[in-house]
Short mmCIF file of C-alpha atoms in Angstrom, two decimals:
data_model
loop_
_atom_site.label_atom_id
_atom_site.label_comp_id
_atom_site.label_asym_id
_atom_site.label_seq_id
_atom_site.Cartn_x
_atom_site.Cartn_y
_atom_site.Cartn_z
CA MET C 236 4.25 -26.00 -7.99
CA SER C 237 4.22 -29.05 -5.77
CA GLN C 238 1.92 -32.01 -6.30
CA THR C 239 -0.19 -30.69 -3.42
CA ALA C 240 -1.16 -27.53 -5.31
CA THR C 241 -4.91 -27.03 -5.61
CA THR C 242 -6.78 -25.00 -8.21
CA TYR C 243 -9.53 -22.73 -6.86
CA VAL C 244 -12.09 -20.54 -8.61
CA VAL C 245 -13.56 -17.35 -7.20
CA ASP C 246 -17.01 -17.44 -5.61
CA PRO C 247 -18.44 -14.12 -6.89
CA VAL C 248 -21.49 -14.34 -4.62
CA HIS C 249 -19.21 -14.08 -1.58
CA SER C 250 -16.54 -11.78 -3.02
CA ASN C 251 -16.27 -8.09 -3.85
CA VAL C 252 -14.24 -5.76 -6.06
CA GLU C 253 -14.74 -2.17 -4.90
CA PHE C 254 -13.16 1.22 -5.47
CA VAL C 255 -13.31 4.73 -4.03
CA VAL C 256 -12.35 7.98 -5.77
CA ARG C 257 -12.59 11.57 -4.55
CA HIS C 258 -15.08 13.73 -6.45
CA LEU C 259 -14.87 17.38 -5.35
CA MET C 260 -15.12 17.08 -1.55
CA THR C 261 -16.62 13.62 -1.13
CA ASN C 262 -15.84 10.05 -2.03
CA VAL C 263 -17.68 8.16 -4.75
CA ARG C 264 -17.83 4.41 -4.23
CA GLY C 265 -18.36 1.78 -6.84
CA HIS C 266 -17.85 -1.86 -7.61
CA PHE C 267 -17.51 -4.30 -10.47
CA GLY C 268 -20.18 -6.98 -10.57
CA SER C 269 -18.66 -9.42 -13.06
CA TYR C 270 -15.21 -10.94 -12.67
CA ASP C 271 -13.41 -14.26 -12.70
CA ALA C 272 -10.33 -15.46 -10.89
CA THR C 273 -8.37 -18.68 -10.80
CA LEU C 274 -5.98 -19.37 -7.95
CA VAL C 275 -3.42 -22.16 -7.92
CA MET C 276 -2.43 -22.50 -4.28
CA ASP C 277 0.23 -24.66 -2.70
CA PRO C 278 -0.80 -24.98 0.97
CA ALA C 279 2.67 -26.26 1.87
CA ASP C 280 4.23 -23.06 0.53
CA LEU C 281 1.85 -20.19 -0.29
CA SER C 282 4.72 -18.27 -1.88
CA ARG C 283 4.54 -20.77 -4.76
CA SER C 284 0.94 -19.86 -5.53
CA SER C 285 -0.38 -17.89 -8.51
CA ILE C 286 -3.52 -16.02 -9.52
CA GLU C 287 -5.15 -14.82 -12.72
CA PHE C 288 -7.94 -12.28 -12.32
CA THR C 289 -10.19 -10.72 -14.97
CA ILE C 290 -12.78 -7.99 -14.43
CA GLN C 291 -15.49 -7.22 -16.98
CA VAL C 292 -15.31 -3.42 -17.02
CA ALA C 293 -18.85 -3.02 -18.38
CA SER C 294 -20.09 -4.34 -15.01
CA ILE C 295 -19.01 -1.12 -13.26
CA ASP C 296 -21.67 0.17 -10.88
CA THR C 297 -21.58 3.42 -8.90
CA ALA C 298 -25.36 3.53 -8.33
CA ASN C 299 -25.72 6.23 -11.00
CA LYS C 300 -26.46 5.05 -14.55
CA ASP C 301 -25.27 8.28 -16.22
CA ARG C 302 -21.95 8.24 -14.35
CA ASP C 303 -21.54 4.52 -15.11
CA ALA C 304 -22.09 5.19 -18.83
CA HIS C 305 -19.45 7.95 -18.69
CA LEU C 306 -17.01 5.61 -16.93
CA ARG C 307 -17.54 3.02 -19.70
CA SER C 308 -16.84 5.65 -22.40
CA ALA C 309 -13.54 6.54 -24.06
CA ASP C 310 -13.10 9.32 -21.46
CA PHE C 311 -12.38 6.66 -18.84
CA PHE C 312 -12.21 2.87 -19.35
CA ASP C 313 -13.08 2.79 -23.08
CA VAL C 314 -14.98 -0.48 -22.70
CA ASP C 315 -15.55 -0.86 -26.45
CA ASN C 316 -11.79 -1.20 -27.01
CA HIS C 317 -10.71 -2.47 -23.58
CA PRO C 318 -13.48 -4.64 -22.11
CA THR C 319 -11.40 -6.18 -19.31
CA ILE C 320 -9.01 -5.36 -16.50
CA THR C 321 -6.56 -8.19 -15.84
CA PHE C 322 -4.02 -9.12 -13.20
CA ARG C 323 -1.60 -12.02 -13.57
CA SER C 324 0.79 -12.77 -10.75
CA THR C 325 4.47 -13.42 -11.37
CA ALA C 326 5.76 -13.83 -7.79
CA VAL C 327 4.45 -14.19 -4.25
CA ARG C 328 6.51 -13.25 -1.20
CA LYS C 329 5.51 -13.93 2.40
CA THR C 330 5.72 -10.83 4.60
CA GLY C 331 4.22 -12.05 7.86
CA ASP C 332 1.99 -14.70 9.38
CA ASP C 333 -0.87 -13.98 6.97
CA GLY C 334 0.64 -11.25 4.81
CA PHE C 335 1.99 -11.50 1.30
CA LYS C 336 3.25 -9.23 -1.45
CA VAL C 337 1.94 -10.44 -4.79
CA LYS C 338 3.84 -9.11 -7.78
CA GLY C 339 2.26 -9.21 -11.21
CA THR C 340 1.07 -7.40 -14.29
CA LEU C 341 -2.03 -5.22 -14.00
CA THR C 342 -3.56 -4.22 -17.34
CA ILE C 343 -6.14 -1.44 -17.46
CA ARG C 344 -7.28 0.23 -20.68
CA GLY C 345 -4.54 -1.58 -22.61
CA VAL C 346 -1.75 -0.30 -20.35
CA ALA C 347 0.20 -3.08 -18.63
CA ARG C 348 2.24 -2.21 -15.54
CA GLU C 349 4.14 -4.30 -13.02
CA ILE C 350 2.74 -3.75 -9.52
CA THR C 351 3.01 -5.37 -6.12
CA LEU C 352 -0.19 -5.86 -4.16
CA PRO C 353 -0.40 -6.30 -0.38
CA VAL C 354 -2.50 -9.42 0.23
CA SER C 355 -3.88 -10.82 3.47
CA TYR C 356 -4.61 -14.55 3.62
CA LEU C 357 -7.77 -15.03 5.69
CA GLY C 358 -7.43 -18.78 6.00
CA GLU C 359 -9.07 -21.99 4.91
CA ILE C 360 -12.38 -23.33 6.15
CA VAL C 361 -14.87 -26.05 5.26
CA ASP C 362 -18.39 -24.69 4.81
CA PRO C 363 -21.53 -26.46 6.15
CA TRP C 364 -21.85 -28.38 2.85
CA GLY C 365 -18.34 -29.82 3.00
CA ASN C 366 -16.74 -27.42 0.49
CA THR C 367 -13.25 -26.11 1.17
CA LYS C 368 -13.02 -22.31 0.94
CA VAL C 369 -10.05 -19.95 1.16
CA GLY C 370 -10.18 -16.18 1.50
CA PHE C 371 -7.98 -13.20 0.68
CA GLU C 372 -8.19 -9.41 1.00
CA VAL C 373 -6.37 -6.71 -0.94
CA ALA C 374 -6.32 -2.99 -0.17
CA THR C 375 -4.23 -0.73 -2.38
CA ARG C 376 -4.11 2.62 -4.13
CA LEU C 377 -3.65 3.18 -7.85
CA ASP C 378 -2.93 6.31 -9.89
CA ARG C 379 -5.52 6.17 -12.66
CA LYS C 380 -3.37 8.34 -14.95
CA GLU C 381 -0.68 5.64 -15.01
CA TYR C 382 -3.23 3.55 -16.93
CA GLY C 383 -4.30 6.22 -19.41
CA ILE C 384 -7.44 7.27 -17.52
CA ASN C 385 -6.77 10.98 -17.79
CA TRP C 386 -10.17 12.69 -18.05
CA ASN C 387 -10.70 15.46 -15.53
CA GLN C 388 -12.24 18.91 -15.25
CA ALA C 389 -10.37 21.95 -13.91
CA LEU C 390 -12.25 23.95 -11.28
CA ASP C 391 -12.62 27.74 -11.45
CA ARG C 392 -10.95 28.22 -8.07
CA GLY C 393 -8.15 25.73 -8.67
CA GLY C 394 -7.91 22.01 -8.38
CA PHE C 395 -9.73 19.33 -10.31
CA LEU C 396 -13.07 17.54 -10.24
CA LEU C 397 -11.53 14.09 -9.63
CA SER C 398 -8.53 12.84 -7.71
CA ASP C 399 -5.92 10.83 -9.57
CA GLU C 400 -5.74 8.33 -6.72
CA VAL C 401 -8.20 5.43 -6.64
CA ARG C 402 -8.49 3.25 -3.55
CA VAL C 403 -9.15 -0.38 -4.38
CA GLU C 404 -10.53 -2.92 -1.92
CA ILE C 405 -10.97 -6.55 -2.92
CA GLY C 406 -12.26 -9.48 -0.90
CA LEU C 407 -12.08 -12.86 -2.62
CA GLN C 408 -13.48 -16.18 -1.47
CA PHE C 409 -12.42 -19.19 -3.51
CA GLY C 410 -13.72 -22.73 -3.73
CA VAL C 411 -11.93 -25.80 -5.04
CA LYS C 412 -12.35 -26.10 -8.80
CA GLY C 413 -14.49 -29.09 -9.51
#
């Protein structure tokens, strides 16, 4: 990291961590309400940046308390034994003007896997109160079974209740750590 690297912390009020999964014929949407992220960013060379991101799984919210309780149970995230989802970057590669591939370790339900996330850098701006903000977006797909989230229900006419694929959409706004 160069001497110009800056440490940022996520602004959860202006950020989001959302997911979509197919249930029968429709999509169920949800989000996590509690998370923390620290970004060390080198504006001279964004490829030398790094991020650590932690989600509190108990904060899952799909607008249905019974479903949320089931998602917290051992059938899905097993929050009692695995209270967090973490991502720690190991490499950042520039792929375009504002595009990056961020490689790192994603740990869900105690299963750690190396993944590469497509990240869009939305830029840097100074807000009306003089605070420097930077923004990023991530859109990816994960196979929940790769992380030990295997629960499903077979349907009488074939197929399953839930898809294995989960779409993940994350928008993060960071402010300078101070």
